[in-house]
CSV table of C-alpha atoms in Angstrom, one decimal:
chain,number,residue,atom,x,y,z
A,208,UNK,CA,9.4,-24.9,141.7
A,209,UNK,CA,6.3,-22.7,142.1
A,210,UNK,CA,2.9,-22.2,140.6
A,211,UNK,CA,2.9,-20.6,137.6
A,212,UNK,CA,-0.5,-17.9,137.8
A,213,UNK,CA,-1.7,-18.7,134.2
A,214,UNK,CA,-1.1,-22.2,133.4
A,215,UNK,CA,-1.2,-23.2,137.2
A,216,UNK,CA,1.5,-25.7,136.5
A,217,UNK,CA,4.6,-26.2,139.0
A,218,UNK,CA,7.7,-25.0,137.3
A,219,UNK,CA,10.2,-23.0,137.9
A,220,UNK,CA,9.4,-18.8,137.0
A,221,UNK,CA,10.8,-16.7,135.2
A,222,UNK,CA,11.3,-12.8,135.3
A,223,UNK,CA,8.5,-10.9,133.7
A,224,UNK,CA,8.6,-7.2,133.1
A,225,UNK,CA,5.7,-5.0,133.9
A,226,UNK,CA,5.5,-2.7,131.9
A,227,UNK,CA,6.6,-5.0,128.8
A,228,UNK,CA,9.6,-4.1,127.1
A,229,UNK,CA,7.8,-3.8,123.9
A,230,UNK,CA,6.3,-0.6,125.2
A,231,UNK,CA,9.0,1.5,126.7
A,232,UNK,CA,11.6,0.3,124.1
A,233,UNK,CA,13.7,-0.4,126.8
A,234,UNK,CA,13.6,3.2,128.2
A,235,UNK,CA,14.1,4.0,132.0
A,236,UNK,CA,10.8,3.7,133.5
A,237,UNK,CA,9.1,5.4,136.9
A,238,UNK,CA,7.4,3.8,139.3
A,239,UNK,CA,5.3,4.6,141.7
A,240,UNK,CA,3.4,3.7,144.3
A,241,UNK,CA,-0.9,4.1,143.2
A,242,UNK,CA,-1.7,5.7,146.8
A,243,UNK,CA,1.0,8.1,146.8
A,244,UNK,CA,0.0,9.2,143.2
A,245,UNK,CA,-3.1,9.3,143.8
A,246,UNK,CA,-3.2,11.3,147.5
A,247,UNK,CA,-0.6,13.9,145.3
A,248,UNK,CA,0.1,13.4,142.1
A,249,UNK,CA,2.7,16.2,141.8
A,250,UNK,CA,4.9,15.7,144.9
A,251,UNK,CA,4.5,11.4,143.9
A,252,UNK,CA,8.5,11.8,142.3
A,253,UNK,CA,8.6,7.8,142.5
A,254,UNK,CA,11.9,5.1,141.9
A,255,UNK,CA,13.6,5.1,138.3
A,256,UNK,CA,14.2,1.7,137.1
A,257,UNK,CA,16.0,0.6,133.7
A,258,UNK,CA,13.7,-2.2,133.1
A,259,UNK,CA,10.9,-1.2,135.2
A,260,UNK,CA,9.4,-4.3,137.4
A,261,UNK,CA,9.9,-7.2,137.5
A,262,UNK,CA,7.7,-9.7,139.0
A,263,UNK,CA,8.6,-14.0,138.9
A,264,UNK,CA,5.3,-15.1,138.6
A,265,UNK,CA,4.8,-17.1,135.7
A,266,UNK,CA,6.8,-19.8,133.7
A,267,UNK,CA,8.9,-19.4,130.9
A,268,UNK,CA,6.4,-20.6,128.4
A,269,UNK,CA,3.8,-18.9,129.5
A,270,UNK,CA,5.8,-15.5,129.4
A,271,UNK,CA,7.2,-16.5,126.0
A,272,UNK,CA,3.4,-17.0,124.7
A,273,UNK,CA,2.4,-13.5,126.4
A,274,UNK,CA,5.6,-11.8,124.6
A,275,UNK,CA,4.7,-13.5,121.3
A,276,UNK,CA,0.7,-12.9,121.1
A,277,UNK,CA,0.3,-9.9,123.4
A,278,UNK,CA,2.6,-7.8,123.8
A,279,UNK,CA,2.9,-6.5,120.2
A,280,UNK,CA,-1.0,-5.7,120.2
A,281,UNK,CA,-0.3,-3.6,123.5
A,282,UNK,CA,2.6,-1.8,121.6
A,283,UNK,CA,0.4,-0.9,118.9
A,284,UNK,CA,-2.9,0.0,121.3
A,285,UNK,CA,0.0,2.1,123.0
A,286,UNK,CA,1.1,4.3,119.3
A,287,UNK,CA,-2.5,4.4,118.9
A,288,UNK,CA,-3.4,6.1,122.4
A,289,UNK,CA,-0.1,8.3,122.0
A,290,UNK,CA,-0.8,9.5,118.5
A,291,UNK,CA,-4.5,10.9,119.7
C-alpha cells in the first residue's frame, strides 16, 4: 500500500503512462532527459520505449477517472496543435 498523489488515499498503485496512450496511439516513444535536451538538443538521441514511462503513482481509480475525463481532451488539444 502507498499514497496515492491525487486522492491521497493508501492503496495499492497502479502503472500510469506518461505520455498517455491516447496520444501516441501506442506508438514507440523517445525519452529523454530535459537537461541533456536542453544543453544540446541535436546530439540528446535519448531511450526508445514502446509505451513510453511509466510511473506507479496513483491508484487505480484515480488513473481510471484521468483516462476517462482527461485524456481524450489531451488527444484532441494534441490534433489540434498538430494540425496548425
Amino acid at each position: 500500500m502507498s499514497l496515492c498523489r491525487i486522492c491521497r488515499q493508501s492503496v495499492p498503485l497502479t502503472w500510469d503512462h506518461v505520455p498517455p496512450r491516447t496520444l501516441t496511439g501506442g506508438d514507440a516513444v523517445i525519452g529523454r532527459h530535459l537537461i541533456d535536451f536542453l544543453n544540446e538538443p541535436q546530439v540528446s538521441r535519448g531511450r526508445i520505449s514502446q509505451n513510453g514511462t511509466k510511473f506507479k503513482t496513483i491508484c487505480g481509480e484515480c488513473n481510471s477517472r484521468i483516462g476517462r475525463e482527461y485524456d481524450p481532451e489531451l488527444s484532441k488539444l494534441m490534433s489540434y496543435v498538430l494540425a496548425v
